[in-house]
PDB file of C-alpha atoms in Angstrom:
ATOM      1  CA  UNK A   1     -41.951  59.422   8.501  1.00 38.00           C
ATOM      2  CA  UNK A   2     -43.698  56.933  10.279  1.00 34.00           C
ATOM      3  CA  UNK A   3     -42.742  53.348  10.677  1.00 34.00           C
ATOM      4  CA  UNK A   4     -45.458  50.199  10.508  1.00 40.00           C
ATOM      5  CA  UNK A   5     -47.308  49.351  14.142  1.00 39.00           C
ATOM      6  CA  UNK A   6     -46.097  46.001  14.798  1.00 41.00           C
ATOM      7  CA  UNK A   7     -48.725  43.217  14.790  1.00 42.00           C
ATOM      8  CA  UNK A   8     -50.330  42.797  18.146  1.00 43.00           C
ATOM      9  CA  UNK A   9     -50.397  39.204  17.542  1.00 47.00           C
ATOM     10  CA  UNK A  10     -46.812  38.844  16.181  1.00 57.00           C
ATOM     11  CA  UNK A  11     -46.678  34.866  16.918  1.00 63.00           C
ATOM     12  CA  UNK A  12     -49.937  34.695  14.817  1.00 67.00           C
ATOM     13  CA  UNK A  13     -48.725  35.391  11.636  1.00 86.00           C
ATOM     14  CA  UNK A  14     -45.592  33.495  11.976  1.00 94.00           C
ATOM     15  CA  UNK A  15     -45.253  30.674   9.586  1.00 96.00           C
ATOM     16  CA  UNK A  16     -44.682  26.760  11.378  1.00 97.00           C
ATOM     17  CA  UNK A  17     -41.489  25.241  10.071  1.00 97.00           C
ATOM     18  CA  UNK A  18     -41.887  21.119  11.727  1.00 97.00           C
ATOM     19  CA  UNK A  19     -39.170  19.460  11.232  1.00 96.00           C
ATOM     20  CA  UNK A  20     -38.842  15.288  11.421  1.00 96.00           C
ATOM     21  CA  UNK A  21     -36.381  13.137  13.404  1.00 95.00           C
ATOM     22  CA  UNK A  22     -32.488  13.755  13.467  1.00 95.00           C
ATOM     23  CA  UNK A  23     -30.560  16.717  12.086  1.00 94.00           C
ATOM     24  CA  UNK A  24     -26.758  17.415  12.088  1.00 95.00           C
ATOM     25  CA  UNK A  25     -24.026  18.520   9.594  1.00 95.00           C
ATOM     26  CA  UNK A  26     -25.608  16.359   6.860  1.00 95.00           C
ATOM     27  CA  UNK A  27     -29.349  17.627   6.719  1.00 94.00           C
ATOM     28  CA  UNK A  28     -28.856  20.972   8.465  1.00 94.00           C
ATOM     29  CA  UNK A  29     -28.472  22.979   4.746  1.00 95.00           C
ATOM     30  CA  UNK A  30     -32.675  21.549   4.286  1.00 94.00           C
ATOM     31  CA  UNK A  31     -33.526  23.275   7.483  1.00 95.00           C
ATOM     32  CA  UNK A  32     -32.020  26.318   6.608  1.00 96.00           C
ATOM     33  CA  UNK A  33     -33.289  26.653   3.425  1.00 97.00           C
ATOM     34  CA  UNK A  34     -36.908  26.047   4.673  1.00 95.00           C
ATOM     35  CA  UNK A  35     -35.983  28.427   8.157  1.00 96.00           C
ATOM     36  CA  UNK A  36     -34.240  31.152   5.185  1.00 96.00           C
ATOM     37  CA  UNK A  37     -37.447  30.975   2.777  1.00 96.00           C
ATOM     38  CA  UNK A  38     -40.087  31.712   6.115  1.00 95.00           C
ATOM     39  CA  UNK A  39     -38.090  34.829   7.385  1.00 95.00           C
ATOM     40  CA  UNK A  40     -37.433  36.202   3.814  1.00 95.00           C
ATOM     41  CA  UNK A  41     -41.042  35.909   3.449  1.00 94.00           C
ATOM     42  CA  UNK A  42     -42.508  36.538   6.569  1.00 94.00           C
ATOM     43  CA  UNK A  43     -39.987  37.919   8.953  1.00 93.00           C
ATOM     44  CA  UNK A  44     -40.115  35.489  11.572  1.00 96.00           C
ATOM     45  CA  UNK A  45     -40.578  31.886  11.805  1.00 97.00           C
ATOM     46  CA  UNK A  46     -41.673  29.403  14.155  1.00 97.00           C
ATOM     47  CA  UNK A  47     -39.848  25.981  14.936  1.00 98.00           C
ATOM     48  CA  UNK A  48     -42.474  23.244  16.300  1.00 98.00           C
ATOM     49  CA  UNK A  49     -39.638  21.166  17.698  1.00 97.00           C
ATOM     50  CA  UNK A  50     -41.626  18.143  18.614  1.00 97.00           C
ATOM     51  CA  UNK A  51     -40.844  15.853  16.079  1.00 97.00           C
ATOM     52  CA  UNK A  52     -36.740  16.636  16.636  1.00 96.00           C
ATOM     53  CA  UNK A  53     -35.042  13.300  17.860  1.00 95.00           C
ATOM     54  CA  UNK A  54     -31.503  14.584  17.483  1.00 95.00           C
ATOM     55  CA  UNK A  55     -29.622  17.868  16.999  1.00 95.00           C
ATOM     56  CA  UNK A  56     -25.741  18.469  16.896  1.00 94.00           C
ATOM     57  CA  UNK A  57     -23.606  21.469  17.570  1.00 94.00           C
ATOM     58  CA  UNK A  58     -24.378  22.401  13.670  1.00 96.00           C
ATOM     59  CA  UNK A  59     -28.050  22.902  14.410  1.00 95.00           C
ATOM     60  CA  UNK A  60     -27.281  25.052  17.690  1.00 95.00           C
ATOM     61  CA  UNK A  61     -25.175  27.291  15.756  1.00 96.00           C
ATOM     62  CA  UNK A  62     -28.351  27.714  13.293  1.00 96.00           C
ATOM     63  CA  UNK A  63     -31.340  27.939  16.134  1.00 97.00           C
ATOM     64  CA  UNK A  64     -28.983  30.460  17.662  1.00 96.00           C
ATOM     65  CA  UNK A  65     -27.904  32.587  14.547  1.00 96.00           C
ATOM     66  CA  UNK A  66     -31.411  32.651  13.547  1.00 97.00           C
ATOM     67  CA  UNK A  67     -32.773  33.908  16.935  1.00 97.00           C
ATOM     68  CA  UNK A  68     -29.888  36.991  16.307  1.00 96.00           C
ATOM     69  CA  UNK A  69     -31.401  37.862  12.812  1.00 95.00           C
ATOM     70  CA  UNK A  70     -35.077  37.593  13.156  1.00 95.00           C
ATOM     71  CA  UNK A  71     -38.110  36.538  15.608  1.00 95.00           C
ATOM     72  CA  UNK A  72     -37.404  33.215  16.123  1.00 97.00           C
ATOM     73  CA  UNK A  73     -40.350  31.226  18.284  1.00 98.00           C
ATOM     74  CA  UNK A  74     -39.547  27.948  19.318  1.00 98.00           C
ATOM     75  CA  UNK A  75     -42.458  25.483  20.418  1.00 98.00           C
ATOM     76  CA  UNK A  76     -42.960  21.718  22.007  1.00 98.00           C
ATOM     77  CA  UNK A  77     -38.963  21.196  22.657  1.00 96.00           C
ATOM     78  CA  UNK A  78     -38.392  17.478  23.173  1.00 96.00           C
ATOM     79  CA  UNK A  79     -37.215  16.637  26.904  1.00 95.00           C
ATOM     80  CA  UNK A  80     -33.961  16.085  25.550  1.00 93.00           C
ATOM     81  CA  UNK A  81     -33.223  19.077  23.499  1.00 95.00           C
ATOM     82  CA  UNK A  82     -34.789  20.814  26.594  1.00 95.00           C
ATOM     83  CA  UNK A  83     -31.993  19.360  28.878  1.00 95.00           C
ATOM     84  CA  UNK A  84     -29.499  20.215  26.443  1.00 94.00           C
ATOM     85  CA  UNK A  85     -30.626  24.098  25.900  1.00 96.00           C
ATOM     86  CA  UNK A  86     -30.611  23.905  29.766  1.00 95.00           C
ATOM     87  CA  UNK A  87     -26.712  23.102  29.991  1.00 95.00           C
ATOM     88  CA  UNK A  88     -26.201  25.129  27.522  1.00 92.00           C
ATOM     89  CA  UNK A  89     -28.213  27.980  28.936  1.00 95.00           C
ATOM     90  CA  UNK A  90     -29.705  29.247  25.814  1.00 95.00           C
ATOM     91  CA  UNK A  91     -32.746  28.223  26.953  1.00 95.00           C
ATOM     92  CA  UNK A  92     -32.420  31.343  29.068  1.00 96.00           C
ATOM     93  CA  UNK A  93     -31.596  33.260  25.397  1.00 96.00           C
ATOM     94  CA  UNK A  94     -34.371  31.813  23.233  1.00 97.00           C
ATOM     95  CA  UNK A  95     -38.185  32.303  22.942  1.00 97.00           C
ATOM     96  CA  UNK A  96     -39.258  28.552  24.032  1.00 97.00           C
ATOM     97  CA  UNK A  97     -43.200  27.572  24.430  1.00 97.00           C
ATOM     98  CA  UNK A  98     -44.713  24.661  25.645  1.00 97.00           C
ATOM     99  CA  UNK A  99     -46.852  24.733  22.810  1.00 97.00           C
ATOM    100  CA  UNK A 100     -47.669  25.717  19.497  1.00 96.00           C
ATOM    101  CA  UNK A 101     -50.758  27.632  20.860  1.00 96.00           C
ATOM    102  CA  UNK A 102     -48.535  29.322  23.121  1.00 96.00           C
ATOM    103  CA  UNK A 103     -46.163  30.126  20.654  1.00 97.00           C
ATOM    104  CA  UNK A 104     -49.210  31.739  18.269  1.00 94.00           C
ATOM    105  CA  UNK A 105     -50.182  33.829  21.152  1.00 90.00           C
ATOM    106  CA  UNK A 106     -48.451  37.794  21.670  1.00 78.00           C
TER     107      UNK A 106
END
C-alpha cells in the first residue's frame, strides 16, 4: 500500500483564517470553530495574524494545541505578539512568516 505524495507546495493549498482585533477567553470559541472547520477540511490552516491587537493565555493554549494536531502556518505576527512568542519561546516552536506570500510558499 502506498500512501499520498505530499503536496510540494503544502502552504499553497492551505486555507487563510484572518482574524480582527482582540481575542481572549470570551471570543476564543469563534476562532476555534473557524481554525476546527479549515483543518477538518483541509488539513492545515494558515493564521494571517496581522490584524491581532490582543491575545491572552487562552489563545496561546489554542495557537499551540493547534500547531500539535495539524500544519499550522502562522503569517504577519504583530510586533507585539512577536515579543510575546519571543519570551515565551514558542516562536522557536511555531512555523512564523513574515508574510502571507511566505507562508504560501513550500
Amino acid at each position: 500500500m502506498t500512501s499520498p505524495a505530499a503536496p510540494q507546495h503544502p502552504g499553497a493549498s492551505l486555507p487563510v483564517i484572518a482574524p480582527q482585533g482582540e481575542f481572549d477567553y470570551g471570543t476564543v470559541p469563534q476562532l476555534q470553530e473557524q481554525i476546527d472547520s479549515a483543518v477538518n477540511e483541509h488539513g492545515g490552516v494558515i493564521l494571517d495574524a496581522g490584524g491581532i491587537t490582543f491575545i491572552d493565555s487562552t489563545v496561546l493554549t489554542l495557537i499551540l494545541m493547534t500547531h500539535q494536531r495539524t500544519h499550522l502556518r502562522i503569517a504577519n505576527l504583530p510586533h507585539g505578539l512577536s515579543r510575546l512568542f519571543g519570551i515565551y519561546g514558542i516562536d522557536e516552536v511555531l512555523n512564523i512568516y513574515p508574510t502571507l506570500g511566505a507562508a504560501r510558499t513550500p
